[in-house]
Amino acid sequence: MSGSGYKRILLKLSGEVLMGEQAFGIDPETVARVAEEVKAAKDTGLELCLVIGGGNIFRGMAGAAKGMDRAQADYMGMLATVMNALAMQNALEQLGVPTRVQSAIQMDSVCEPVIRRRAERHLEKGRVVIFAAGVGAPYFTTDSGAALRAAEMKCDALFKGTSVDGVYDSDPKTNPEAKRFDTVSFDRVLQDNLKVMDASAVALCRDNDIPIVVFSIRERGNLAKVLAGDGVSTVVANEA
Ligand code: UDP
């Protein structure tokens, strides 16, 4: 068990985390660095599920804005998440971390399908399970996929690694006066439309009482620090 008291967590990373300084795609050096963060978290004794977005390659909304059929574009986005999952699997295994990818869109020669009981077994055996292709349906995002898998796998918390160190009352990139919350309720996040995850993902976590821990993945060693209870983060939870 980690210092935070969590036994099993789901880590959600946006696809952009894998592109490093590039404007697009996968930067293998950056993937390797993020994999080190994941390994450090795993080495604290946690059972770890991972969901990675696809925004560094393709987002359905962007395709739809340029005239594509939304569902078709979303399927392309889901396939992008599978590529990211495979890149992360490769990087983790190069560090000696056993990993399995389970995709919500079946691709038998590439990875396993999502099978909850099998994922459970992988976690028990100390493997990291990467869930790819979100919920497997268009009009959703990988945030919803992360919330769904966190609920299904009975994770104690959903860790959302972003480029900022928590949830602010306004955008810290444009407002220097923006204040970061240490803790904030799900209801406030939804009412004030605070930027955490999609509303559907936040609602799913609220209804299943899964706290969301928002932290910066850009800072080296931060995930393990947050897990030990001394990193900077915002915890979104139900009011006591
Ligand atoms: N997507 C989808 N259904 C899902 C998960 C993802 O249709 O359950 C598509 C959607 O087009 C989305 C893209 O995959 O834009 C990439 O995922 P996301 O935008 O969540 O990636 P992130 O922003 O986390 O990198």
GROMACS .gro file of C-alpha atoms and ligand atoms in nm:
model
  265
    1MET     CA    1   0.000   0.000   0.000
    2SER     CA    2   0.128   0.349  -0.077
    3GLY     CA    3   0.169   0.631   0.176
    4SER     CA    4  -0.163   0.776   0.059
    5GLY     CA    5  -0.345   0.463   0.177
    6TYR     CA    6  -0.456   0.375  -0.175
    7LYS     CA    7  -0.422   0.013  -0.277
    8ARG     CA    8  -0.536   0.034  -0.637
    9ILE     CA    9  -0.552   0.343  -0.854
   10LEU     CA   10  -0.630   0.432  -1.211
   11LEU     CA   11  -0.393   0.681  -1.371
   12LYS     CA   12  -0.534   0.886  -1.660
   13LEU     CA   13  -0.288   1.067  -1.884
   14SER     CA   14  -0.386   1.278  -2.179
   15GLY     CA   15  -0.223   1.185  -2.508
   16GLU     CA   16  -0.047   1.523  -2.514
   17VAL     CA   17   0.173   1.407  -2.227
   18LEU     CA   18   0.347   1.172  -2.474
   19MET     CA   19   0.438   1.430  -2.737
   20GLY     CA   20   0.703   1.620  -2.537
   21GLU     CA   21   0.817   1.931  -2.725
   22GLN     CA   22   0.666   1.805  -3.051
   23ALA     CA   23   0.345   1.959  -3.183
   24PHE     CA   24   0.200   1.618  -3.259
   25GLY     CA   25   0.252   1.245  -3.217
   26ILE     CA   26   0.463   1.028  -2.991
   27ASP     CA   27   0.809   1.128  -2.866
   28PRO     CA   28   0.979   0.803  -2.753
   29GLU     CA   29   1.206   0.986  -2.504
   30THR     CA   30   0.908   1.150  -2.340
   31VAL     CA   31   0.719   0.821  -2.329
   32ALA     CA   32   1.021   0.665  -2.158
   33ARG     CA   33   1.027   0.946  -1.899
   34VAL     CA   34   0.654   0.910  -1.827
   35ALA     CA   35   0.703   0.533  -1.801
   36GLU     CA   36   0.961   0.598  -1.528
   37GLU     CA   37   0.698   0.797  -1.338
   38VAL     CA   38   0.455   0.509  -1.374
   39LYS     CA   39   0.718   0.260  -1.259
   40ALA     CA   40   0.801   0.473  -0.954
   41ALA     CA   41   0.432   0.480  -0.864
   42LYS     CA   42   0.402   0.107  -0.912
   43ASP     CA   43   0.712   0.050  -0.699
   44THR     CA   44   0.531   0.207  -0.402
   45GLY     CA   45   0.332  -0.118  -0.394
   46LEU     CA   46   0.022  -0.006  -0.577
   47GLU     CA   47  -0.195  -0.195  -0.821
   48LEU     CA   48  -0.205   0.028  -1.124
   49CYS     CA   49  -0.450   0.069  -1.411
   50LEU     CA   50  -0.365   0.315  -1.686
   51VAL     CA   51  -0.577   0.502  -1.941
   52ILE     CA   52  -0.407   0.718  -2.203
   53GLY     CA   53  -0.592   0.960  -2.432
   54GLY     CA   54  -0.531   1.009  -2.801
   55GLY     CA   55  -0.525   1.387  -2.836
   56ASN     CA   56  -0.161   1.388  -2.949
   57ILE     CA   57  -0.268   1.201  -3.262
   58PHE     CA   58  -0.636   1.256  -3.335
   59ARG     CA   59  -0.943   1.400  -3.165
   60GLY     CA   60  -1.288   1.325  -3.300
   61MET     CA   61  -1.415   1.677  -3.232
   62ALA     CA   62  -1.132   1.825  -3.440
   63GLY     CA   63  -1.220   1.595  -3.730
   64ALA     CA   64  -1.590   1.681  -3.696
   65ALA     CA   65  -1.507   2.055  -3.695
   66LYS     CA   66  -1.344   2.003  -4.034
   67GLY     CA   67  -1.651   1.835  -4.177
   68MET     CA   68  -1.596   1.468  -4.092
   69ASP     CA   69  -1.874   1.253  -3.959
   70ARG     CA   70  -1.838   1.273  -3.580
   71ALA     CA   71  -1.873   0.902  -3.507
   72GLN     CA   72  -1.626   0.810  -3.780
   73ALA     CA   73  -1.377   1.066  -3.646
   74ASP     CA   74  -1.428   0.936  -3.292
   75TYR     CA   75  -1.341   0.583  -3.400
   76MET     CA   76  -1.016   0.721  -3.541
   77GLY     CA   77  -0.954   0.890  -3.205
   78MET     CA   78  -1.010   0.559  -3.027
   79LEU     CA   79  -0.755   0.390  -3.254
   80ALA     CA   80  -0.508   0.666  -3.163
   81THR     CA   81  -0.544   0.570  -2.797
   82VAL     CA   82  -0.447   0.212  -2.886
   83MET     CA   83  -0.124   0.336  -3.048
   84ASN     CA   84  -0.043   0.536  -2.734
   85ALA     CA   85  -0.119   0.233  -2.517
   86LEU     CA   86   0.120   0.019  -2.721
   87ALA     CA   87   0.391   0.286  -2.701
   88MET     CA   88   0.352   0.299  -2.323
   89GLN     CA   89   0.347  -0.080  -2.295
   90ASN     CA   90   0.675  -0.090  -2.485
   91ALA     CA   91   0.835   0.176  -2.262
   92LEU     CA   92   0.714   0.009  -1.940
   93GLU     CA   93   0.837  -0.333  -2.047
   94GLN     CA   94   1.177  -0.185  -2.135
   95LEU     CA   95   1.190  -0.081  -1.770
   96GLY     CA   96   1.097  -0.433  -1.662
   97VAL     CA   97   0.736  -0.355  -1.568
   98PRO     CA   98   0.503  -0.634  -1.688
   99THR     CA   99   0.211  -0.478  -1.870
  100ARG     CA  100  -0.103  -0.584  -2.052
  101VAL     CA  101  -0.311  -0.375  -2.291
  102GLN     CA  102  -0.686  -0.434  -2.304
  103SER     CA  103  -0.876  -0.254  -2.576
  104ALA     CA  104  -1.248  -0.174  -2.582
  105ILE     CA  105  -1.230  -0.225  -2.959
  106GLN     CA  106  -1.123  -0.581  -3.022
  107MET     CA  107  -0.785  -0.623  -3.196
  108ASP     CA  108  -0.689  -0.978  -3.120
  109SER     CA  109  -0.346  -0.983  -3.278
  110VAL     CA  110  -0.240  -0.664  -3.105
  111CYS     CA  111  -0.380  -0.675  -2.752
  112GLU     CA  112  -0.642  -0.834  -2.529
  113PRO     CA  113  -1.007  -0.734  -2.529
  114VAL     CA  114  -1.138  -0.571  -2.210
  115ILE     CA  115  -1.224  -0.858  -1.976
  116ARG     CA  116  -1.270  -0.739  -1.620
  117ARG     CA  117  -1.189  -1.067  -1.450
  118ARG     CA  118  -0.878  -1.111  -1.655
  119ALA     CA  119  -0.770  -0.754  -1.578
  120GLU     CA  120  -0.826  -0.832  -1.210
  121ARG     CA  121  -0.592  -1.130  -1.237
  122HIS     CA  122  -0.325  -0.919  -1.411
  123LEU     CA  123  -0.337  -0.665  -1.130
  124GLU     CA  124  -0.312  -0.938  -0.867
  125LYS     CA  125  -0.002  -1.066  -1.046
  126GLY     CA  126   0.156  -0.721  -1.032
  127ARG     CA  127   0.102  -0.628  -1.395
  128VAL     CA  128   0.005  -0.279  -1.504
  129VAL     CA  129  -0.315  -0.291  -1.711
  130ILE     CA  130  -0.351  -0.026  -1.981
  131PHE     CA  131  -0.710   0.019  -2.093
  132ALA     CA  132  -0.725   0.146  -2.452
  133ALA     CA  133  -1.001   0.275  -2.684
  134GLY     CA  134  -1.192   0.453  -2.407
  135VAL     CA  135  -1.539   0.313  -2.356
  136GLY     CA  136  -1.536   0.177  -2.711
  137ALA     CA  137  -1.813   0.409  -2.831
  138PRO     CA  138  -1.815   0.743  -3.011
  139TYR     CA  139  -1.934   1.064  -2.842
  140PHE     CA  140  -1.727   0.977  -2.535
  141THR     CA  141  -1.372   1.063  -2.434
  142THR     CA  142  -1.098   0.878  -2.255
  143ASP     CA  143  -1.189   1.073  -1.939
  144SER     CA  144  -1.516   0.879  -1.938
  145GLY     CA  145  -1.322   0.562  -2.020
  146ALA     CA  146  -1.098   0.629  -1.720
  147ALA     CA  147  -1.394   0.688  -1.486
  148LEU     CA  148  -1.568   0.376  -1.615
  149ARG     CA  149  -1.263   0.151  -1.571
  150ALA     CA  150  -1.189   0.303  -1.230
  151ALA     CA  151  -1.542   0.209  -1.120
  152GLU     CA  152  -1.535  -0.133  -1.283
  153MET     CA  153  -1.194  -0.221  -1.136
  154LYS     CA  154  -1.294  -0.079  -0.796
  155CYS     CA  155  -1.004   0.165  -0.788
  156ASP     CA  156  -0.961   0.370  -0.471
  157ALA     CA  157  -0.892   0.686  -0.670
  158LEU     CA  158  -0.854   0.822  -1.021
  159PHE     CA  159  -0.528   1.014  -1.068
  160LYS     CA  160  -0.541   1.264  -1.350
  161GLY     CA  161  -0.196   1.373  -1.467
  162THR     CA  162  -0.205   1.706  -1.651
  163SER     CA  163   0.021   1.999  -1.733
  164VAL     CA  164  -0.105   2.202  -1.432
  165ASP     CA  165  -0.064   2.113  -1.065
  166GLY     CA  166  -0.431   2.095  -0.969
  167VAL     CA  167  -0.774   2.254  -1.011
  168TYR     CA  168  -0.797   2.635  -1.013
  169ASP     CA  169  -1.095   2.868  -0.974
  170SER     CA  170  -1.005   3.015  -1.316
  171ASP     CA  171  -0.749   2.935  -1.586
  172PRO     CA  172  -0.400   2.985  -1.436
  173LYS     CA  173  -0.252   3.018  -1.785
  174THR     CA  174  -0.451   3.337  -1.850
  175ASN     CA  175  -0.525   3.465  -1.496
  176PRO     CA  176  -0.222   3.516  -1.267
  177GLU     CA  177  -0.464   3.563  -0.972
  178ALA     CA  178  -0.616   3.215  -1.017
  179LYS     CA  179  -0.635   3.017  -0.692
  180ARG     CA  180  -0.565   2.645  -0.664
  181PHE     CA  181  -0.792   2.428  -0.450
  182ASP     CA  182  -0.641   2.168  -0.215
  183THR     CA  183  -0.978   1.994  -0.212
  184VAL     CA  184  -1.301   2.072  -0.394
  185SER     CA  185  -1.635   1.892  -0.414
  186PHE     CA  186  -1.768   1.715  -0.721
  187ASP     CA  187  -2.078   1.936  -0.705
  188ARG     CA  188  -1.873   2.258  -0.713
  189VAL     CA  189  -1.669   2.125  -1.006
  190LEU     CA  190  -1.988   2.051  -1.198
  191GLN     CA  191  -2.175   2.370  -1.098
  192ASP     CA  192  -1.884   2.603  -1.174
  193ASN     CA  193  -1.773   2.403  -1.475
  194LEU     CA  194  -1.417   2.382  -1.337
  195LYS     CA  195  -1.171   2.220  -1.572
  196VAL     CA  196  -1.103   1.874  -1.430
  197MET     CA  197  -1.246   1.614  -1.666
  198ASP     CA  198  -1.559   1.590  -1.880
  199ALA     CA  199  -1.881   1.637  -1.686
  200SER     CA  200  -1.988   1.279  -1.760
  201ALA     CA  201  -1.661   1.145  -1.616
  202VAL     CA  202  -1.688   1.367  -1.308
  203ALA     CA  203  -2.050   1.258  -1.252
  204LEU     CA  204  -1.955   0.890  -1.280
  205CYS     CA  205  -1.679   0.938  -1.018
  206ARG     CA  206  -1.918   1.133  -0.793
  207ASP     CA  207  -2.188   0.867  -0.813
  208ASN     CA  208  -1.939   0.590  -0.737
  209ASP     CA  209  -1.752   0.789  -0.472
  210ILE     CA  210  -1.416   0.770  -0.649
  211PRO     CA  211  -1.198   1.071  -0.563
  212ILE     CA  212  -1.014   1.238  -0.852
  213VAL     CA  213  -0.660   1.354  -0.773
  214VAL     CA  214  -0.540   1.618  -1.020
  215PHE     CA  215  -0.163   1.671  -1.034
  216SER     CA  216   0.115   1.773  -1.273
  217ILE     CA  217   0.283   1.487  -1.457
  218ARG     CA  218   0.536   1.726  -1.612
  219GLU     CA  219   0.733   1.756  -1.288
  220ARG     CA  220   0.978   1.470  -1.246
  221GLY     CA  221   0.899   1.235  -0.955
  222ASN     CA  222   0.573   1.411  -0.880
  223LEU     CA  223   0.335   1.117  -0.912
  224ALA     CA  224   0.524   0.915  -0.649
  225LYS     CA  225   0.539   1.229  -0.430
  226VAL     CA  226   0.164   1.289  -0.458
  227LEU     CA  227   0.106   0.923  -0.377
  228ALA     CA  228   0.324   0.959  -0.068
  229GLY     CA  229   0.104   1.251   0.036
  230ASP     CA  230   0.359   1.531  -0.013
  231GLY     CA  231   0.319   1.649  -0.369
  232VAL     CA  232   0.101   1.936  -0.489
  233SER     CA  233  -0.243   1.827  -0.611
  234THR     CA  234  -0.615   1.894  -0.585
  235VAL     CA  235  -0.844   1.621  -0.456
  236VAL     CA  236  -1.198   1.628  -0.595
  237ALA     CA  237  -1.429   1.431  -0.366
  238ASN     CA  238  -1.780   1.412  -0.224
  239GLU     CA  239  -1.846   1.645   0.067
  240ALA     CA  240  -1.807   1.468   0.400
  241UDP     N1  241  -1.287   0.860  -2.813
  241UDP     C1  242  -1.417   0.813  -2.827
  241UDP     N2  243  -1.472   0.735  -2.730
  241UDP     C2  244  -1.406   0.703  -2.617
  241UDP     C3  245  -1.274   0.752  -2.600
  241UDP     C4  246  -1.217   0.829  -2.699
  241UDP     O1  247  -1.481   0.842  -2.927
  241UDP     O2  248  -1.462   0.630  -2.533
  241UDP     C5  249  -1.223   0.937  -2.921
  241UDP     C6  250  -1.265   1.082  -2.927
  241UDP     O3  251  -1.270   1.120  -3.060
  241UDP     C7  252  -1.149   1.152  -2.859
  241UDP     C8  253  -1.031   1.070  -2.903
  241UDP     O4  254  -1.081   0.937  -2.903
  241UDP     O5  255  -1.136   1.286  -2.902
  241UDP     C9  256  -0.907   1.080  -2.819
  241UDP     O6  257  -0.940   1.073  -2.682
  241UDP     P1  258  -0.934   1.201  -2.585
  241UDP     O7  259  -0.978   1.325  -2.657
  241UDP     O8  260  -1.007   1.166  -2.461
  241UDP     O9  261  -0.778   1.210  -2.556
  241UDP     P2  262  -0.697   1.308  -2.458
  241UDP    O10  263  -0.757   1.444  -2.467
  241UDP    O11  264  -0.709   1.253  -2.319
  241UDP    O12  265  -0.557   1.299  -2.510
   0.00000   0.00000   0.00000
